[in-house]
Amino acid sequence: MIEVLYFAWLRERVGEHSEMIETGADTVAELVEELRRRSEAHALAFSDMTSVRVAIDQDLADMNASLAGAREVAFFPPMTGG
Amino acid sequence: MTVSIQSPPFDMGAEVRRFAESVSGAGAIVTFSGLVRDDDGKLTAMEIEHYPAMTESAVEAIRMEAMERWSLLGAVIIHRYGRLEPGEQIMMVATAARHRADAFMAAEFLMDYLKSRAPFWKKEIGPGGEKWVSARDEDENALARW
């Protein structure tokens, strides 16, 4: 089981802050494919991957990153701090 | 305290004074404060969301990187989240060094990295609705110079 978190407009589009996912995905990209199939809201949230960033267990990662041992995967738009 | 991720406002003067007293041998202290800007008088508030489990460690990692790259005697970062009104302080950084060049450069580095690598997201709230602030290409490009 992986806990998937969403922030900012990804959270609003998906309609959830977090969800527990039973997944066999090896990489973030494979997980995204699975998530897209969950609902139209998910498909919309992940329709433009150029504006989606990811962190695995609170570390920034990329879409090809391995999910081996991952407990928490967070998706969010490019950050706007400062 | 070197990193604080908080909702309440802070007293910049008091924070800078405390920081100055905590570093010895400093010849230069650079401070920067970012405010909620209202370009056209139509901003009611800014809502800042963050990723609580990650924010502090990400900001501390950026701070440590600055400490390693420049000859600093100290650096502090305060960043707020939640609902802020126009003119309110969003965040501050302060850097201390023996000479000003290190303090200025490190402060700029911290600001560039906090903009695009710290997990905060800003939403503008106005009378006509809400809008997430989009990241600007120049903010991402600014990282290349480091």
PDB file of C-alpha atoms in Angstrom:
ATOM      1  CA  MET A   1       0.000   0.000   0.000  1.00  0.00           C
ATOM      2  CA  ILE A   2       1.165   3.467  -0.882  1.00  0.00           C
ATOM      3  CA  GLU A   3      -0.314   6.674   0.455  1.00  0.00           C
ATOM      4  CA  VAL A   4      -0.798   9.117  -2.399  1.00  0.00           C
ATOM      5  CA  LEU A   5      -1.036  12.807  -1.499  1.00  0.00           C
ATOM      6  CA  TYR A   6      -2.212  15.706  -3.624  1.00  0.00           C
ATOM      7  CA  PHE A   7      -1.552  19.399  -3.164  1.00  0.00           C
ATOM      8  CA  ALA A   8      -2.839  22.684  -4.609  1.00  0.00           C
ATOM      9  CA  TRP A   9      -4.853  22.343  -7.844  1.00  0.00           C
ATOM     10  CA  LEU A  10      -4.087  18.628  -8.097  1.00  0.00           C
ATOM     11  CA  ARG A  11      -5.865  18.164  -4.758  1.00  0.00           C
ATOM     12  CA  GLU A  12      -8.801  20.235  -6.005  1.00  0.00           C
ATOM     13  CA  ARG A  13      -9.065  18.357  -9.290  1.00  0.00           C
ATOM     14  CA  VAL A  14      -8.817  14.914  -7.736  1.00  0.00           C
ATOM     15  CA  GLY A  15     -11.142  15.970  -4.935  1.00  0.00           C
ATOM     16  CA  GLU A  16      -9.058  14.215  -2.261  1.00  0.00           C
ATOM     17  CA  HIS A  17      -6.081  15.235  -0.159  1.00  0.00           C
ATOM     18  CA  SER A  18      -4.866  11.654   0.137  1.00  0.00           C
ATOM     19  CA  GLU A  19      -5.779   8.085  -0.721  1.00  0.00           C
ATOM     20  CA  MET A  20      -4.347   4.667   0.036  1.00  0.00           C
ATOM     21  CA  ILE A  21      -3.522   2.790  -3.153  1.00  0.00           C
ATOM     22  CA  GLU A  22      -2.853  -0.897  -3.584  1.00  0.00           C
ATOM     23  CA  THR A  23      -0.474  -0.850  -6.518  1.00  0.00           C
ATOM     24  CA  GLY A  24       1.974  -3.018  -8.389  1.00  0.00           C
ATOM     25  CA  ALA A  25       3.533  -0.017 -10.124  1.00  0.00           C
ATOM     26  CA  ASP A  26       7.328  -0.073 -10.288  1.00  0.00           C
ATOM     27  CA  THR A  27       7.749   3.578 -11.182  1.00  0.00           C
ATOM     28  CA  VAL A  28       5.980   6.895 -10.644  1.00  0.00           C
ATOM     29  CA  ALA A  29       4.957   6.933 -14.315  1.00  0.00           C
ATOM     30  CA  GLU A  30       3.268   3.541 -13.931  1.00  0.00           C
ATOM     31  CA  LEU A  31       1.483   4.735 -10.803  1.00  0.00           C
ATOM     32  CA  VAL A  32       0.219   7.791 -12.695  1.00  0.00           C
ATOM     33  CA  GLU A  33      -1.195   5.466 -15.386  1.00  0.00           C
ATOM     34  CA  GLU A  34      -3.056   3.514 -12.698  1.00  0.00           C
ATOM     35  CA  LEU A  35      -4.326   6.671 -11.023  1.00  0.00           C
ATOM     36  CA  ARG A  36      -5.626   8.034 -14.334  1.00  0.00           C
ATOM     37  CA  ARG A  37      -7.891   5.000 -14.614  1.00  0.00           C
ATOM     38  CA  ARG A  38      -9.458   5.569 -11.186  1.00  0.00           C
ATOM     39  CA  SER A  39     -11.790   8.384 -12.228  1.00  0.00           C
ATOM     40  CA  GLU A  40     -12.344  11.193 -14.701  1.00  0.00           C
ATOM     41  CA  ALA A  41     -11.180  13.618 -12.022  1.00  0.00           C
ATOM     42  CA  HIS A  42      -7.874  11.752 -11.748  1.00  0.00           C
ATOM     43  CA  ALA A  43      -7.513  11.670 -15.541  1.00  0.00           C
ATOM     44  CA  LEU A  44      -8.064  15.436 -15.643  1.00  0.00           C
ATOM     45  CA  ALA A  45      -5.578  16.071 -12.825  1.00  0.00           C
ATOM     46  CA  PHE A  46      -2.908  14.090 -14.673  1.00  0.00           C
ATOM     47  CA  SER A  47      -3.739  15.335 -18.178  1.00  0.00           C
ATOM     48  CA  ASP A  48      -0.750  17.682 -18.437  1.00  0.00           C
ATOM     49  CA  MET A  49       2.299  16.095 -16.864  1.00  0.00           C
ATOM     50  CA  THR A  50       4.518  19.090 -17.667  1.00  0.00           C
ATOM     51  CA  SER A  51       2.863  20.818 -14.691  1.00  0.00           C
ATOM     52  CA  VAL A  52       3.032  17.909 -12.271  1.00  0.00           C
ATOM     53  CA  ARG A  53       5.892  17.381  -9.827  1.00  0.00           C
ATOM     54  CA  VAL A  54       6.396  14.426  -7.523  1.00  0.00           C
ATOM     55  CA  ALA A  55       8.037  13.627  -4.200  1.00  0.00           C
ATOM     56  CA  ILE A  56       8.671  10.117  -2.896  1.00  0.00           C
ATOM     57  CA  ASP A  57       8.763   9.897   0.890  1.00  0.00           C
ATOM     58  CA  GLN A  58       9.153  13.690   1.047  1.00  0.00           C
ATOM     59  CA  ASP A  59      12.061  13.869  -1.405  1.00  0.00           C
ATOM     60  CA  LEU A  60      11.666  15.440  -4.837  1.00  0.00           C
ATOM     61  CA  ALA A  61      11.857  12.789  -7.554  1.00  0.00           C
ATOM     62  CA  ASP A  62      11.064  12.393 -11.230  1.00  0.00           C
ATOM     63  CA  MET A  63       8.493  10.390 -13.147  1.00  0.00           C
ATOM     64  CA  ASN A  64      10.928   7.564 -13.911  1.00  0.00           C
ATOM     65  CA  ALA A  65      11.856   7.104 -10.268  1.00  0.00           C
ATOM     66  CA  SER A  66      11.440   3.670  -8.720  1.00  0.00           C
ATOM     67  CA  LEU A  67       8.720   3.113  -6.145  1.00  0.00           C
ATOM     68  CA  ALA A  68      10.613   0.288  -4.435  1.00  0.00           C
ATOM     69  CA  GLY A  69      10.070   0.702  -0.698  1.00  0.00           C
ATOM     70  CA  ALA A  70       8.048   3.893  -1.153  1.00  0.00           C
ATOM     71  CA  ARG A  71       5.413   4.615   1.482  1.00  0.00           C
ATOM     72  CA  GLU A  72       4.243   8.086   0.493  1.00  0.00           C
ATOM     73  CA  VAL A  73       4.045   9.592  -2.986  1.00  0.00           C
ATOM     74  CA  ALA A  74       2.964  13.222  -3.329  1.00  0.00           C
ATOM     75  CA  PHE A  75       1.857  14.943  -6.530  1.00  0.00           C
ATOM     76  CA  PHE A  76       1.727  18.718  -6.854  1.00  0.00           C
ATOM     77  CA  PRO A  77       2.170  21.585  -9.307  1.00  0.00           C
ATOM     78  CA  PRO A  78       5.485  23.435  -9.657  1.00  0.00           C
ATOM     79  CA  MET A  79       6.212  25.066  -6.318  1.00  0.00           C
ATOM     80  CA  THR A  80       5.626  28.767  -5.713  1.00  0.00           C
ATOM     81  CA  GLY A  81       7.363  29.556  -2.448  1.00  0.00           C
ATOM     82  CA  GLY A  82       9.299  32.632  -1.432  1.00  0.00           C
TER      83      GLY A  82
ATOM     84  CA  MET B   1      15.892  28.529  15.594  1.00  0.00           C
ATOM     85  CA  THR B   2      17.195  28.402  12.040  1.00  0.00           C
ATOM     86  CA  VAL B   3      14.103  27.334  10.087  1.00  0.00           C
ATOM     87  CA  SER B   4      10.543  28.123  11.048  1.00  0.00           C
ATOM     88  CA  ILE B   5       7.482  27.155   9.009  1.00  0.00           C
ATOM     89  CA  GLN B   6       4.624  28.912  10.728  1.00  0.00           C
ATOM     90  CA  SER B   7       1.188  30.399  10.328  1.00  0.00           C
ATOM     91  CA  PRO B   8       1.376  33.439  12.652  1.00  0.00           C
ATOM     92  CA  PRO B   9       3.073  36.683  11.664  1.00  0.00           C
ATOM     93  CA  PHE B  10       6.593  37.415  12.853  1.00  0.00           C
ATOM     94  CA  ASP B  11       8.372  40.533  14.037  1.00  0.00           C
ATOM     95  CA  MET B  12      11.156  41.005  11.528  1.00  0.00           C
ATOM     96  CA  GLY B  13      13.050  43.511  13.695  1.00  0.00           C
ATOM     97  CA  ALA B  14      13.047  41.159  16.679  1.00  0.00           C
ATOM     98  CA  GLU B  15      14.026  38.169  14.540  1.00  0.00           C
ATOM     99  CA  VAL B  16      16.947  40.007  12.946  1.00  0.00           C
ATOM    100  CA  ARG B  17      18.116  41.301  16.329  1.00  0.00           C
ATOM    101  CA  ARG B  18      18.016  37.794  17.828  1.00  0.00           C
ATOM    102  CA  PHE B  19      19.866  36.421  14.802  1.00  0.00           C
ATOM    103  CA  ALA B  20      22.534  39.143  14.986  1.00  0.00           C
ATOM    104  CA  GLU B  21      23.111  38.339  18.661  1.00  0.00           C
ATOM    105  CA  SER B  22      23.438  34.625  17.921  1.00  0.00           C
ATOM    106  CA  VAL B  23      26.296  34.956  15.415  1.00  0.00           C
ATOM    107  CA  SER B  24      29.679  36.129  16.555  1.00  0.00           C
ATOM    108  CA  GLY B  25      32.319  37.631  14.326  1.00  0.00           C
ATOM    109  CA  ALA B  26      29.863  38.771  11.657  1.00  0.00           C
ATOM    110  CA  GLY B  27      30.766  41.823   9.600  1.00  0.00           C
ATOM    111  CA  ALA B  28      27.668  41.648   7.412  1.00  0.00           C
ATOM    112  CA  ILE B  29      24.049  40.656   7.837  1.00  0.00           C
ATOM    113  CA  VAL B  30      21.754  40.615   4.820  1.00  0.00           C
ATOM    114  CA  THR B  31      18.000  40.357   5.305  1.00  0.00           C
ATOM    115  CA  PHE B  32      15.221  39.887   2.813  1.00  0.00           C
ATOM    116  CA  SER B  33      11.501  39.908   3.416  1.00  0.00           C
ATOM    117  CA  GLY B  34       8.810  38.912   0.913  1.00  0.00           C
ATOM    118  CA  LEU B  35       5.367  40.536   1.167  1.00  0.00           C
ATOM    119  CA  VAL B  36       1.948  39.769  -0.254  1.00  0.00           C
ATOM    120  CA  ARG B  37       1.800  42.023  -3.310  1.00  0.00           C
ATOM    121  CA  ASP B  38      -1.434  43.418  -4.682  1.00  0.00           C
ATOM    122  CA  ASP B  39      -0.671  44.579  -8.216  1.00  0.00           C
ATOM    123  CA  ASP B  40      -4.074  45.913  -9.242  1.00  0.00           C
ATOM    124  CA  GLY B  41      -5.935  46.443  -5.982  1.00  0.00           C
ATOM    125  CA  LYS B  42      -8.035  43.333  -6.495  1.00  0.00           C
ATOM    126  CA  LEU B  43      -6.419  40.919  -4.109  1.00  0.00           C
ATOM    127  CA  THR B  44      -8.430  40.078  -1.011  1.00  0.00           C
ATOM    128  CA  ALA B  45      -5.991  37.542   0.389  1.00  0.00           C
ATOM    129  CA  MET B  46      -3.351  35.013  -0.483  1.00  0.00           C
ATOM    130  CA  GLU B  47      -3.723  31.437   0.709  1.00  0.00           C
ATOM    131  CA  ILE B  48      -0.453  29.535   1.049  1.00  0.00           C
ATOM    132  CA  GLU B  49      -0.641  25.751   1.129  1.00  0.00           C
ATOM    133  CA  HIS B  50       2.341  23.568   1.993  1.00  0.00           C
ATOM    134  CA  TYR B  51       3.353  19.941   2.468  1.00  0.00           C
ATOM    135  CA  PRO B  52       3.789  19.741   6.250  1.00  0.00           C
ATOM    136  CA  ALA B  53       5.749  16.479   6.339  1.00  0.00           C
ATOM    137  CA  MET B  54       8.254  17.780   3.793  1.00  0.00           C
ATOM    138  CA  THR B  55       8.454  21.558   4.120  1.00  0.00           C
ATOM    139  CA  GLU B  56      10.805  21.908   7.064  1.00  0.00           C
ATOM    140  CA  SER B  57      13.285  19.292   5.863  1.00  0.00           C
ATOM    141  CA  ALA B  58      13.280  20.695   2.298  1.00  0.00           C
ATOM    142  CA  VAL B  59      13.901  24.226   3.570  1.00  0.00           C
ATOM    143  CA  GLU B  60      16.602  23.013   5.969  1.00  0.00           C
ATOM    144  CA  ALA B  61      18.316  21.164   3.083  1.00  0.00           C
ATOM    145  CA  ILE B  62      18.371  24.386   1.054  1.00  0.00           C
ATOM    146  CA  ARG B  63      19.762  26.275   4.073  1.00  0.00           C
ATOM    147  CA  MET B  64      22.496  23.664   4.594  1.00  0.00           C
ATOM    148  CA  GLU B  65      23.445  23.891   0.930  1.00  0.00           C
ATOM    149  CA  ALA B  66      23.914  27.665   1.312  1.00  0.00           C
ATOM    150  CA  MET B  67      25.977  27.122   4.485  1.00  0.00           C
ATOM    151  CA  GLU B  68      28.271  24.785   2.530  1.00  0.00           C
ATOM    152  CA  ARG B  69      28.606  26.928  -0.571  1.00  0.00           C
ATOM    153  CA  TRP B  70      29.405  30.242   1.113  1.00  0.00           C
ATOM    154  CA  SER B  71      31.415  31.265   4.084  1.00  0.00           C
ATOM    155  CA  LEU B  72      28.469  31.949   6.372  1.00  0.00           C
ATOM    156  CA  LEU B  73      28.308  32.353  10.117  1.00  0.00           C
ATOM    157  CA  GLY B  74      24.596  31.598  10.096  1.00  0.00           C
ATOM    158  CA  ALA B  75      21.353  31.678   8.125  1.00  0.00           C
ATOM    159  CA  VAL B  76      17.730  31.741   9.209  1.00  0.00           C
ATOM    160  CA  ILE B  77      14.558  31.249   7.206  1.00  0.00           C
ATOM    161  CA  ILE B  78      10.993  31.943   8.305  1.00  0.00           C
ATOM    162  CA  HIS B  79       8.168  31.060   5.908  1.00  0.00           C
ATOM    163  CA  ARG B  80       4.473  31.410   6.646  1.00  0.00           C
ATOM    164  CA  TYR B  81       1.496  29.451   5.386  1.00  0.00           C
ATOM    165  CA  GLY B  82      -2.255  29.964   5.609  1.00  0.00           C
ATOM    166  CA  ARG B  83      -4.320  33.008   4.744  1.00  0.00           C
ATOM    167  CA  LEU B  84      -2.392  36.287   4.409  1.00  0.00           C
ATOM    168  CA  GLU B  85      -3.635  39.740   3.497  1.00  0.00           C
ATOM    169  CA  PRO B  86      -1.994  42.208   1.083  1.00  0.00           C
ATOM    170  CA  GLY B  87       1.057  43.842   2.633  1.00  0.00           C
ATOM    171  CA  GLU B  88       1.643  41.045   5.142  1.00  0.00           C
ATOM    172  CA  GLN B  89       5.038  39.430   5.380  1.00  0.00           C
ATOM    173  CA  ILE B  90       5.158  35.975   3.777  1.00  0.00           C
ATOM    174  CA  MET B  91       8.707  35.083   4.628  1.00  0.00           C
ATOM    175  CA  MET B  92      12.161  36.295   5.515  1.00  0.00           C
ATOM    176  CA  VAL B  93      15.730  35.133   5.153  1.00  0.00           C
ATOM    177  CA  ALA B  94      18.750  36.487   6.980  1.00  0.00           C
ATOM    178  CA  THR B  95      22.360  35.540   6.352  1.00  0.00           C
ATOM    179  CA  ALA B  96      25.456  36.488   8.314  1.00  0.00           C
ATOM    180  CA  ALA B  97      29.052  36.424   7.112  1.00  0.00           C
ATOM    181  CA  ARG B  98      32.351  38.096   7.821  1.00  0.00           C
ATOM    182  CA  HIS B  99      32.086  39.970   4.516  1.00  0.00           C
ATOM    183  CA  ARG B 100      29.048  41.176   2.629  1.00  0.00           C
ATOM    184  CA  ALA B 101      29.590  39.313  -0.671  1.00  0.00           C
ATOM    185  CA  ASP B 102      28.960  35.911   0.928  1.00  0.00           C
ATOM    186  CA  ALA B 103      25.909  37.195   2.801  1.00  0.00           C
ATOM    187  CA  PHE B 104      24.355  38.766  -0.321  1.00  0.00           C
ATOM    188  CA  MET B 105      25.032  35.786  -2.590  1.00  0.00           C
ATOM    189  CA  ALA B 106      23.745  33.264  -0.073  1.00  0.00           C
ATOM    190  CA  ALA B 107      20.559  35.283   0.490  1.00  0.00           C
ATOM    191  CA  GLU B 108      19.897  35.383  -3.259  1.00  0.00           C
ATOM    192  CA  PHE B 109      20.570  31.666  -3.567  1.00  0.00           C
ATOM    193  CA  LEU B 110      18.162  30.956  -0.702  1.00  0.00           C
ATOM    194  CA  MET B 111      15.442  33.054  -2.318  1.00  0.00           C
ATOM    195  CA  ASP B 112      15.866  31.421  -5.729  1.00  0.00           C
ATOM    196  CA  TYR B 113      15.678  27.940  -4.243  1.00  0.00           C
ATOM    197  CA  LEU B 114      12.803  28.676  -1.870  1.00  0.00           C
ATOM    198  CA  LYS B 115      10.773  29.923  -4.838  1.00  0.00           C
ATOM    199  CA  SER B 116      10.965  26.702  -6.841  1.00  0.00           C
ATOM    200  CA  ARG B 117      12.161  23.933  -4.517  1.00  0.00           C
ATOM    201  CA  ALA B 118      10.297  24.471  -1.263  1.00  0.00           C
ATOM    202  CA  PRO B 119       6.841  22.824  -1.229  1.00  0.00           C
ATOM    203  CA  PHE B 120       4.607  25.887  -0.999  1.00  0.00           C
ATOM    204  CA  TRP B 121       1.751  26.827  -3.331  1.00  0.00           C
ATOM    205  CA  LYS B 122       0.152  30.249  -3.445  1.00  0.00           C
ATOM    206  CA  LYS B 123      -3.450  30.935  -4.320  1.00  0.00           C
ATOM    207  CA  GLU B 124      -4.750  34.453  -4.939  1.00  0.00           C
ATOM    208  CA  ILE B 125      -8.235  35.187  -3.655  1.00  0.00           C
ATOM    209  CA  GLY B 126     -10.115  38.168  -5.073  1.00  0.00           C
ATOM    210  CA  PRO B 127     -13.689  39.368  -5.415  1.00  0.00           C
ATOM    211  CA  GLY B 128     -13.959  37.539  -8.737  1.00  0.00           C
ATOM    212  CA  GLY B 129     -12.713  34.185  -7.499  1.00  0.00           C
ATOM    213  CA  GLU B 130      -9.582  32.222  -6.746  1.00  0.00           C
ATOM    214  CA  LYS B 131      -6.521  31.485  -8.838  1.00  0.00           C
ATOM    215  CA  TRP B 132      -3.434  29.402  -8.179  1.00  0.00           C
ATOM    216  CA  VAL B 133      -0.252  31.353  -8.846  1.00  0.00           C
ATOM    217  CA  SER B 134       1.653  29.615 -11.626  1.00  0.00           C
ATOM    218  CA  ALA B 135       5.353  29.071 -11.438  1.00  0.00           C
ATOM    219  CA  ARG B 136       7.259  31.333 -13.793  1.00  0.00           C
ATOM    220  CA  ASP B 137       9.877  30.062 -16.212  1.00  0.00           C
ATOM    221  CA  GLU B 138      12.309  32.718 -15.037  1.00  0.00           C
ATOM    222  CA  ASP B 139      12.080  31.366 -11.487  1.00  0.00           C
ATOM    223  CA  GLU B 140      13.104  27.917 -12.689  1.00  0.00           C
ATOM    224  CA  ASN B 141      15.788  29.420 -14.954  1.00  0.00           C
ATOM    225  CA  ALA B 142      17.160  31.421 -12.024  1.00  0.00           C
ATOM    226  CA  LEU B 143      18.409  28.156 -10.491  1.00  0.00           C
ATOM    227  CA  ALA B 144      20.745  27.567 -13.427  1.00  0.00           C
ATOM    228  CA  ARG B 145      23.107  30.358 -12.360  1.00  0.00           C
ATOM    229  CA  TRP B 146      23.927  28.493  -9.139  1.00  0.00           C
TER     230      TRP B 146
END
